Amino acid sequence: MGWLPLVLLFLATACNHDSGDSTSNDPLALHYKIIRKLPHDTTAFTQGLEFFKGVLYEGTGEKGESQLRKVDLATGKVLQKVDLDKAYFGEGITIFGDKIYQLTWQNHVVLQYDLSFNLLRQFTLRTEGWGMTHDSTHLIISDGSSMIYYRDPATLDSVRVINVTDGSNLVNNINELEYIHGFIYANIWQTDYIYKIDPATGNVVGKADFSNLLKHEGETVYDSNAVLNGIAYDDQTGKLYITGKYWPAMFEIQFQ
């Protein structure tokens, strides 16, 4: 898919699922449609979701159950996995320069693997680890506050921090992240929203409301922790996928 169609995909205004109206002072309501529903492992406490060279990777959480996985998109089956140390609570993942990075929540440890899941290195992180993505230069990491950190992939040193704001209000609980065409897309923990953030300013420029998505698509989940979490963009196909913790489904969506 070329550059122009991708831009149109994210900026068009028609929709199948309406995520609300906006005024001139509000972030743009990001309308979307569901392209297809795919199976997702209901034992996966999804913390990070990532496409790399056409392969889907997933990081899961919960102490004693956290894993890094390679997943078959069509079936939801785990193709390869590695268990984290039982002391670690796994969080967001991203792949930068053929190396996989995986955050831990309150352990202040970032794990680095090769693409075969061999552990290469551990970094120390002073903040909590929540969500992670990257641009062409830096790792981009959230810590559950309103702040997003740009970090050096070689050292994890902080090189820039942005504060995310929605109008005049700080946005807290920023969780899973995905960097798409110059913008950061973020799950907001315990909400049904994905925010589109301008990294130059920290301003929220768009919001997508996924309230009752599972119900609308004929799925049910009963665990109170089963919140929306997980955004993965396949830059080879231009397709975007979302899921949640313990969700029975993953969805290919299209912002319009």
PDB file of C-alpha atoms in Angstrom:
ATOM      1  CA  MET A   1       0.000   0.000   0.000  1.00  0.00           C
ATOM      2  CA  GLY A   2       1.377   3.414  -0.926  1.00  0.00           C
ATOM      3  CA  TRP A   3       1.844   6.464   1.230  1.00  0.00           C
ATOM      4  CA  LEU A   4      -1.251   8.330   0.060  1.00  0.00           C
ATOM      5  CA  PRO A   5      -3.771   5.510   0.691  1.00  0.00           C
ATOM      6  CA  LEU A   6      -2.395   5.055   4.215  1.00  0.00           C
ATOM      7  CA  VAL A   7      -2.853   8.735   4.951  1.00  0.00           C
ATOM      8  CA  LEU A   8      -6.394   8.617   3.623  1.00  0.00           C
ATOM      9  CA  LEU A   9      -7.099   5.518   5.691  1.00  0.00           C
ATOM     10  CA  PHE A  10      -6.411   7.350   8.919  1.00  0.00           C
ATOM     11  CA  LEU A  11      -7.895  10.724   8.002  1.00  0.00           C
ATOM     12  CA  ALA A  12     -11.172   9.869   6.283  1.00  0.00           C
ATOM     13  CA  THR A  13     -14.365  10.592   8.205  1.00  0.00           C
ATOM     14  CA  ALA A  14     -16.896   7.935   7.133  1.00  0.00           C
ATOM     15  CA  CYS A  15     -17.403   5.040   9.530  1.00  0.00           C
ATOM     16  CA  ASN A  16     -19.200   1.834  10.360  1.00  0.00           C
ATOM     17  CA  HIS A  17     -18.752   2.214  14.139  1.00  0.00           C
ATOM     18  CA  ASP A  18     -19.308   5.747  15.404  1.00  0.00           C
ATOM     19  CA  SER A  19     -17.014   6.708  18.283  1.00  0.00           C
ATOM     20  CA  GLY A  20     -18.822   9.932  19.094  1.00  0.00           C
ATOM     21  CA  ASP A  21     -19.127  13.544  18.020  1.00  0.00           C
ATOM     22  CA  SER A  22     -16.545  16.220  18.629  1.00  0.00           C
ATOM     23  CA  THR A  23     -16.537  19.976  18.783  1.00  0.00           C
ATOM     24  CA  SER A  24     -13.925  22.246  17.294  1.00  0.00           C
ATOM     25  CA  ASN A  25     -12.131  22.327  20.661  1.00  0.00           C
ATOM     26  CA  ASP A  26     -12.053  18.566  21.133  1.00  0.00           C
ATOM     27  CA  PRO A  27      -9.716  15.938  19.689  1.00  0.00           C
ATOM     28  CA  LEU A  28     -11.030  14.404  16.491  1.00  0.00           C
ATOM     29  CA  ALA A  29     -13.309  11.406  17.030  1.00  0.00           C
ATOM     30  CA  LEU A  30     -11.540   8.537  15.272  1.00  0.00           C
ATOM     31  CA  HIS A  31     -14.205   6.500  13.514  1.00  0.00           C
ATOM     32  CA  TYR A  32     -13.434   2.944  12.527  1.00  0.00           C
ATOM     33  CA  LYS A  33     -14.824  -0.198  11.027  1.00  0.00           C
ATOM     34  CA  ILE A  34     -14.177  -3.833  11.841  1.00  0.00           C
ATOM     35  CA  ILE A  35     -12.581  -5.641   8.917  1.00  0.00           C
ATOM     36  CA  ARG A  36     -12.480  -9.100  10.477  1.00  0.00           C
ATOM     37  CA  LYS A  37     -12.480 -10.951  13.775  1.00  0.00           C
ATOM     38  CA  LEU A  38      -9.655 -13.350  14.599  1.00  0.00           C
ATOM     39  CA  PRO A  39      -9.175 -15.832  17.471  1.00  0.00           C
ATOM     40  CA  HIS A  40      -7.124 -14.812  20.505  1.00  0.00           C
ATOM     41  CA  ASP A  41      -5.837 -16.961  23.364  1.00  0.00           C
ATOM     42  CA  THR A  42      -8.020 -16.319  26.423  1.00  0.00           C
ATOM     43  CA  THR A  43      -5.119 -17.225  28.736  1.00  0.00           C
ATOM     44  CA  ALA A  44      -3.103 -14.274  27.400  1.00  0.00           C
ATOM     45  CA  PHE A  45      -3.021 -11.303  29.763  1.00  0.00           C
ATOM     46  CA  THR A  46      -2.014  -9.096  26.844  1.00  0.00           C
ATOM     47  CA  GLN A  47       0.481  -6.371  27.665  1.00  0.00           C
ATOM     48  CA  GLY A  48       2.242  -5.801  24.362  1.00  0.00           C
ATOM     49  CA  LEU A  49       1.433  -6.555  20.737  1.00  0.00           C
ATOM     50  CA  GLU A  50       3.821  -6.124  17.807  1.00  0.00           C
ATOM     51  CA  PHE A  51       4.154  -6.971  14.124  1.00  0.00           C
ATOM     52  CA  PHE A  52       7.647  -7.405  12.725  1.00  0.00           C
ATOM     53  CA  LYS A  53       8.337  -8.532   9.174  1.00  0.00           C
ATOM     54  CA  GLY A  54       4.865 -10.045   8.938  1.00  0.00           C
ATOM     55  CA  VAL A  55       5.092 -11.966  12.220  1.00  0.00           C
ATOM     56  CA  LEU A  56       2.897 -11.271  15.256  1.00  0.00           C
ATOM     57  CA  TYR A  57       4.555 -11.098  18.675  1.00  0.00           C
ATOM     58  CA  GLU A  58       2.781 -10.784  22.028  1.00  0.00           C
ATOM     59  CA  GLY A  59       3.972 -10.024  25.536  1.00  0.00           C
ATOM     60  CA  THR A  60       1.818 -11.225  28.429  1.00  0.00           C
ATOM     61  CA  GLY A  61       1.699 -10.324  32.091  1.00  0.00           C
ATOM     62  CA  GLU A  62       0.874 -11.575  35.585  1.00  0.00           C
ATOM     63  CA  LYS A  63       3.617 -12.643  37.960  1.00  0.00           C
ATOM     64  CA  GLY A  64       4.582 -16.257  37.419  1.00  0.00           C
ATOM     65  CA  GLU A  65       2.708 -16.394  34.094  1.00  0.00           C
ATOM     66  CA  SER A  66       4.424 -13.737  31.980  1.00  0.00           C
ATOM     67  CA  GLN A  67       5.686 -14.747  28.560  1.00  0.00           C
ATOM     68  CA  LEU A  68       7.043 -13.520  25.266  1.00  0.00           C
ATOM     69  CA  ARG A  69       5.240 -15.228  22.398  1.00  0.00           C
ATOM     70  CA  LYS A  70       5.228 -15.610  18.646  1.00  0.00           C
ATOM     71  CA  VAL A  71       1.613 -16.086  17.564  1.00  0.00           C
ATOM     72  CA  ASP A  72      -0.153 -17.362  14.461  1.00  0.00           C
ATOM     73  CA  LEU A  73      -2.493 -14.534  13.468  1.00  0.00           C
ATOM     74  CA  ALA A  74      -5.044 -16.736  11.703  1.00  0.00           C
ATOM     75  CA  THR A  75      -5.521 -19.263  14.532  1.00  0.00           C
ATOM     76  CA  GLY A  76      -4.317 -17.460  17.666  1.00  0.00           C
ATOM     77  CA  LYS A  77      -2.071 -20.428  18.456  1.00  0.00           C
ATOM     78  CA  VAL A  78       1.265 -19.853  20.168  1.00  0.00           C
ATOM     79  CA  LEU A  79       4.072 -20.836  17.800  1.00  0.00           C
ATOM     80  CA  GLN A  80       6.966 -20.093  20.151  1.00  0.00           C
ATOM     81  CA  LYS A  81       7.252 -18.787  23.688  1.00  0.00           C
ATOM     82  CA  VAL A  82       9.666 -18.057  26.475  1.00  0.00           C
ATOM     83  CA  ASP A  83       8.683 -17.785  30.121  1.00  0.00           C
ATOM     84  CA  LEU A  84       9.880 -14.800  32.114  1.00  0.00           C
ATOM     85  CA  ASP A  85      11.456 -15.276  35.519  1.00  0.00           C
ATOM     86  CA  LYS A  86       8.611 -15.883  37.974  1.00  0.00           C
ATOM     87  CA  ALA A  87       9.561 -12.711  39.831  1.00  0.00           C
ATOM     88  CA  TYR A  88       8.778 -10.604  36.756  1.00  0.00           C
ATOM     89  CA  PHE A  89       5.453  -9.133  35.694  1.00  0.00           C
ATOM     90  CA  GLY A  90       5.727  -8.743  31.926  1.00  0.00           C
ATOM     91  CA  GLU A  91       4.565  -5.587  30.171  1.00  0.00           C
ATOM     92  CA  GLY A  92       4.881  -3.937  26.745  1.00  0.00           C
ATOM     93  CA  ILE A  93       7.117  -5.145  23.917  1.00  0.00           C
ATOM     94  CA  THR A  94       8.630  -3.722  20.753  1.00  0.00           C
ATOM     95  CA  ILE A  95      11.174  -4.820  18.150  1.00  0.00           C
ATOM     96  CA  PHE A  96      13.933  -2.417  17.162  1.00  0.00           C
ATOM     97  CA  GLY A  97      16.889  -3.353  14.970  1.00  0.00           C
ATOM     98  CA  ASP A  98      16.112  -7.093  15.046  1.00  0.00           C
ATOM     99  CA  LYS A  99      16.102  -7.074  18.841  1.00  0.00           C
ATOM    100  CA  ILE A 100      13.024  -7.624  20.987  1.00  0.00           C
ATOM    101  CA  TYR A 101      12.582  -5.440  24.061  1.00  0.00           C
ATOM    102  CA  GLN A 102      10.167  -6.417  26.828  1.00  0.00           C
ATOM    103  CA  LEU A 103       9.284  -4.274  29.819  1.00  0.00           C
ATOM    104  CA  THR A 104       8.519  -5.477  33.324  1.00  0.00           C
ATOM    105  CA  TRP A 105       6.026  -3.632  35.481  1.00  0.00           C
ATOM    106  CA  GLN A 106       7.587  -2.795  38.857  1.00  0.00           C
ATOM    107  CA  ASN A 107      10.780  -4.812  38.592  1.00  0.00           C
ATOM    108  CA  HIS A 108      12.657  -1.954  36.870  1.00  0.00           C
ATOM    109  CA  VAL A 109      14.053  -4.436  34.352  1.00  0.00           C
ATOM    110  CA  VAL A 110      13.909  -4.361  30.553  1.00  0.00           C
ATOM    111  CA  LEU A 111      14.698  -7.636  28.794  1.00  0.00           C
ATOM    112  CA  GLN A 112      16.360  -7.736  25.376  1.00  0.00           C
ATOM    113  CA  TYR A 113      16.142 -10.844  23.149  1.00  0.00           C
ATOM    114  CA  ASP A 114      17.172 -11.821  19.660  1.00  0.00           C
ATOM    115  CA  LEU A 115      14.455 -12.954  17.244  1.00  0.00           C
ATOM    116  CA  SER A 116      14.960 -16.579  18.360  1.00  0.00           C
ATOM    117  CA  PHE A 117      14.028 -15.525  21.930  1.00  0.00           C
ATOM    118  CA  ASN A 118      17.534 -15.899  23.300  1.00  0.00           C
ATOM    119  CA  LEU A 119      18.030 -13.441  26.152  1.00  0.00           C
ATOM    120  CA  LEU A 120      20.810 -11.032  25.226  1.00  0.00           C
ATOM    121  CA  ARG A 121      20.778  -8.381  27.901  1.00  0.00           C
ATOM    122  CA  GLN A 122      18.930  -6.804  30.807  1.00  0.00           C
ATOM    123  CA  PHE A 123      18.621  -3.073  31.345  1.00  0.00           C
ATOM    124  CA  THR A 124      17.675  -1.200  34.493  1.00  0.00           C
ATOM    125  CA  LEU A 125      14.738   1.206  34.233  1.00  0.00           C
ATOM    126  CA  ARG A 126      14.059   3.677  37.037  1.00  0.00           C
ATOM    127  CA  THR A 127      10.374   4.083  36.213  1.00  0.00           C
ATOM    128  CA  GLU A 128       7.680   1.461  36.034  1.00  0.00           C
ATOM    129  CA  GLY A 129       7.280  -0.200  32.650  1.00  0.00           C
ATOM    130  CA  TRP A 130       3.866  -0.148  30.937  1.00  0.00           C
ATOM    131  CA  GLY A 131       3.767   0.263  27.166  1.00  0.00           C
ATOM    132  CA  MET A 132       6.469   0.433  24.499  1.00  0.00           C
ATOM    133  CA  THR A 133       6.902   1.231  20.820  1.00  0.00           C
ATOM    134  CA  HIS A 134       9.575   2.964  18.747  1.00  0.00           C
ATOM    135  CA  ASP A 135      10.212   5.397  15.932  1.00  0.00           C
ATOM    136  CA  SER A 136      13.212   5.202  13.606  1.00  0.00           C
ATOM    137  CA  THR A 137      15.604   6.329  16.346  1.00  0.00           C
ATOM    138  CA  HIS A 138      14.301   5.771  19.857  1.00  0.00           C
ATOM    139  CA  LEU A 139      12.345   3.417  22.043  1.00  0.00           C
ATOM    140  CA  ILE A 140       9.152   5.107  23.264  1.00  0.00           C
ATOM    141  CA  ILE A 141       7.988   3.981  26.711  1.00  0.00           C
ATOM    142  CA  SER A 142       5.078   4.764  29.047  1.00  0.00           C
ATOM    143  CA  ASP A 143       5.102   4.313  32.818  1.00  0.00           C
ATOM    144  CA  GLY A 144       1.393   4.577  33.664  1.00  0.00           C
ATOM    145  CA  SER A 145       1.528   8.311  34.271  1.00  0.00           C
ATOM    146  CA  SER A 146       0.929  11.134  31.777  1.00  0.00           C
ATOM    147  CA  MET A 147       4.556  10.947  30.645  1.00  0.00           C
ATOM    148  CA  ILE A 148       6.027   9.193  27.631  1.00  0.00           C
ATOM    149  CA  TYR A 149       9.794   8.715  27.468  1.00  0.00           C
ATOM    150  CA  TYR A 150      12.012   8.597  24.410  1.00  0.00           C
ATOM    151  CA  ARG A 151      14.960   6.345  25.254  1.00  0.00           C
ATOM    152  CA  ASP A 152      18.224   5.358  23.610  1.00  0.00           C
ATOM    153  CA  PRO A 153      17.886   1.702  22.441  1.00  0.00           C
ATOM    154  CA  ALA A 154      21.532   0.997  23.291  1.00  0.00           C
ATOM    155  CA  THR A 155      21.471   2.283  26.869  1.00  0.00           C
ATOM    156  CA  LEU A 156      17.805   2.947  27.776  1.00  0.00           C
ATOM    157  CA  ASP A 157      18.887   6.456  28.847  1.00  0.00           C
ATOM    158  CA  SER A 158      16.108   9.025  28.604  1.00  0.00           C
ATOM    159  CA  VAL A 159      16.659  11.556  25.820  1.00  0.00           C
ATOM    160  CA  ARG A 160      13.263  13.268  25.794  1.00  0.00           C
ATOM    161  CA  VAL A 161      10.039  13.272  27.804  1.00  0.00           C
ATOM    162  CA  ILE A 162       6.611  14.452  26.718  1.00  0.00           C
ATOM    163  CA  ASN A 163       3.596  15.092  28.916  1.00  0.00           C
ATOM    164  CA  VAL A 164       0.356  13.945  27.295  1.00  0.00           C
ATOM    165  CA  THR A 165      -2.530  16.379  27.554  1.00  0.00           C
ATOM    166  CA  ASP A 166      -6.151  16.327  26.470  1.00  0.00           C
ATOM    167  CA  GLY A 167      -6.922  20.018  26.217  1.00  0.00           C
ATOM    168  CA  SER A 168      -5.700  21.430  29.512  1.00  0.00           C
ATOM    169  CA  ASN A 169      -5.870  18.106  31.353  1.00  0.00           C
ATOM    170  CA  LEU A 170      -3.066  15.600  31.830  1.00  0.00           C
ATOM    171  CA  VAL A 171      -3.821  12.079  30.570  1.00  0.00           C
ATOM    172  CA  ASN A 172      -2.802   9.416  33.076  1.00  0.00           C
ATOM    173  CA  ASN A 173      -2.732   5.619  32.826  1.00  0.00           C
ATOM    174  CA  ILE A 174      -1.097   5.620  29.397  1.00  0.00           C
ATOM    175  CA  ASN A 175      -0.458   1.972  28.646  1.00  0.00           C
ATOM    176  CA  GLU A 176       0.254  -0.033  25.455  1.00  0.00           C
ATOM    177  CA  LEU A 177       1.706   2.067  22.623  1.00  0.00           C
ATOM    178  CA  GLU A 178       2.049   1.864  18.846  1.00  0.00           C
ATOM    179  CA  TYR A 179       3.841   4.332  16.578  1.00  0.00           C
ATOM    180  CA  ILE A 180       2.051   4.793  13.244  1.00  0.00           C
ATOM    181  CA  HIS A 181       2.947   7.373  10.600  1.00  0.00           C
ATOM    182  CA  GLY A 182       4.374   9.915  13.000  1.00  0.00           C
ATOM    183  CA  PHE A 183       1.760   9.583  15.749  1.00  0.00           C
ATOM    184  CA  ILE A 184       1.646   7.559  18.971  1.00  0.00           C
ATOM    185  CA  TYR A 185      -1.496   5.501  19.517  1.00  0.00           C
ATOM    186  CA  ALA A 186      -2.078   4.587  23.168  1.00  0.00           C
ATOM    187  CA  ASN A 187      -4.401   2.407  25.179  1.00  0.00           C
ATOM    188  CA  ILE A 188      -5.617   4.223  28.285  1.00  0.00           C
ATOM    189  CA  TRP A 189      -5.734   1.607  31.036  1.00  0.00           C
ATOM    190  CA  GLN A 190      -9.195   0.602  32.271  1.00  0.00           C
ATOM    191  CA  THR A 191     -10.932   2.534  29.520  1.00  0.00           C
ATOM    192  CA  ASP A 192     -12.303   1.576  26.127  1.00  0.00           C
ATOM    193  CA  TYR A 193     -10.391   4.336  24.368  1.00  0.00           C
ATOM    194  CA  ILE A 194      -7.348   4.504  22.152  1.00  0.00           C
ATOM    195  CA  TYR A 195      -5.807   7.983  21.979  1.00  0.00           C
ATOM    196  CA  LYS A 196      -3.868   9.384  19.050  1.00  0.00           C
ATOM    197  CA  ILE A 197      -1.039  11.576  20.362  1.00  0.00           C
ATOM    198  CA  ASP A 198       1.081  14.145  18.549  1.00  0.00           C
ATOM    199  CA  PRO A 199       4.614  13.424  19.825  1.00  0.00           C
ATOM    200  CA  ALA A 200       5.786  16.920  18.943  1.00  0.00           C
ATOM    201  CA  THR A 201       3.443  18.504  21.477  1.00  0.00           C
ATOM    202  CA  GLY A 202       2.039  15.696  23.635  1.00  0.00           C
ATOM    203  CA  ASN A 203      -1.469  16.782  22.640  1.00  0.00           C
ATOM    204  CA  VAL A 204      -4.208  14.209  22.127  1.00  0.00           C
ATOM    205  CA  VAL A 205      -5.410  14.835  18.577  1.00  0.00           C
ATOM    206  CA  GLY A 206      -7.822  11.925  18.237  1.00  0.00           C
ATOM    207  CA  LYS A 207      -9.843   9.432  20.270  1.00  0.00           C
ATOM    208  CA  ALA A 208     -11.365   6.108  19.268  1.00  0.00           C
ATOM    209  CA  ASP A 209     -14.142   4.725  21.473  1.00  0.00           C
ATOM    210  CA  PHE A 210     -14.296   0.924  21.535  1.00  0.00           C
ATOM    211  CA  SER A 211     -17.021   0.630  24.167  1.00  0.00           C
ATOM    212  CA  ASN A 212     -18.927  -2.658  23.957  1.00  0.00           C
ATOM    213  CA  LEU A 213     -16.772  -3.875  21.086  1.00  0.00           C
ATOM    214  CA  LEU A 214     -16.832  -7.498  22.251  1.00  0.00           C
ATOM    215  CA  LYS A 215     -20.592  -7.413  22.805  1.00  0.00           C
ATOM    216  CA  HIS A 216     -21.213  -5.908  19.368  1.00  0.00           C
ATOM    217  CA  GLU A 217     -19.106  -8.671  17.820  1.00  0.00           C
ATOM    218  CA  GLY A 218     -20.865 -11.490  19.684  1.00  0.00           C
ATOM    219  CA  GLU A 219     -18.167 -12.134  22.279  1.00  0.00           C
ATOM    220  CA  THR A 220     -18.298 -12.167  26.070  1.00  0.00           C
ATOM    221  CA  VAL A 221     -15.599 -11.921  28.728  1.00  0.00           C
ATOM    222  CA  TYR A 222     -16.306 -12.007  32.449  1.00  0.00           C
ATOM    223  CA  ASP A 223     -12.989 -11.126  34.078  1.00  0.00           C
ATOM    224  CA  SER A 224     -12.930  -7.534  35.356  1.00  0.00           C
ATOM    225  CA  ASN A 225      -9.272  -7.313  34.339  1.00  0.00           C
ATOM    226  CA  ALA A 226     -10.106  -8.125  30.708  1.00  0.00           C
ATOM    227  CA  VAL A 227      -9.727  -4.575  29.447  1.00  0.00           C
ATOM    228  CA  LEU A 228      -8.841  -3.286  25.999  1.00  0.00           C
ATOM    229  CA  ASN A 229      -5.061  -3.513  25.610  1.00  0.00           C
ATOM    230  CA  GLY A 230      -2.946  -4.289  22.595  1.00  0.00           C
ATOM    231  CA  ILE A 231      -2.320  -2.368  19.365  1.00  0.00           C
ATOM    232  CA  ALA A 232      -0.263  -3.792  16.497  1.00  0.00           C
ATOM    233  CA  TYR A 233       0.337  -2.230  13.096  1.00  0.00           C
ATOM    234  CA  ASP A 234       1.658  -4.342  10.241  1.00  0.00           C
ATOM    235  CA  ASP A 235       3.678  -1.940   8.119  1.00  0.00           C
ATOM    236  CA  GLN A 236       3.970  -4.512   5.330  1.00  0.00           C
ATOM    237  CA  THR A 237       0.208  -4.671   4.772  1.00  0.00           C
ATOM    238  CA  GLY A 238      -1.000  -1.434   6.371  1.00  0.00           C
ATOM    239  CA  LYS A 239      -3.339  -3.443   8.613  1.00  0.00           C
ATOM    240  CA  LEU A 240      -4.069  -2.574  12.243  1.00  0.00           C
ATOM    241  CA  TYR A 241      -5.038  -5.021  14.988  1.00  0.00           C
ATOM    242  CA  ILE A 242      -6.358  -4.566  18.523  1.00  0.00           C
ATOM    243  CA  THR A 243      -7.230  -6.918  21.367  1.00  0.00           C
ATOM    244  CA  GLY A 244      -7.503  -7.018  25.149  1.00  0.00           C
ATOM    245  CA  LYS A 245      -6.393  -8.936  28.197  1.00  0.00           C
ATOM    246  CA  TYR A 246      -7.943 -12.423  28.197  1.00  0.00           C
ATOM    247  CA  TRP A 247     -10.032 -11.486  25.170  1.00  0.00           C
ATOM    248  CA  PRO A 248     -11.377 -14.337  23.026  1.00  0.00           C
ATOM    249  CA  ALA A 249     -10.861 -12.297  19.858  1.00  0.00           C
ATOM    250  CA  MET A 250      -8.492  -9.963  18.076  1.00  0.00           C
ATOM    251  CA  PHE A 251      -9.856  -7.474  15.577  1.00  0.00           C
ATOM    252  CA  GLU A 252      -8.461  -6.083  12.373  1.00  0.00           C
ATOM    253  CA  ILE A 253      -9.763  -2.529  12.258  1.00  0.00           C
ATOM    254  CA  GLN A 254      -9.559   0.383   9.883  1.00  0.00           C
ATOM    255  CA  PHE A 255      -9.614   3.979  11.029  1.00  0.00           C
ATOM    256  CA  GLN A 256     -11.390   6.187   8.554  1.00  0.00           C
TER     257      GLN A 256
END
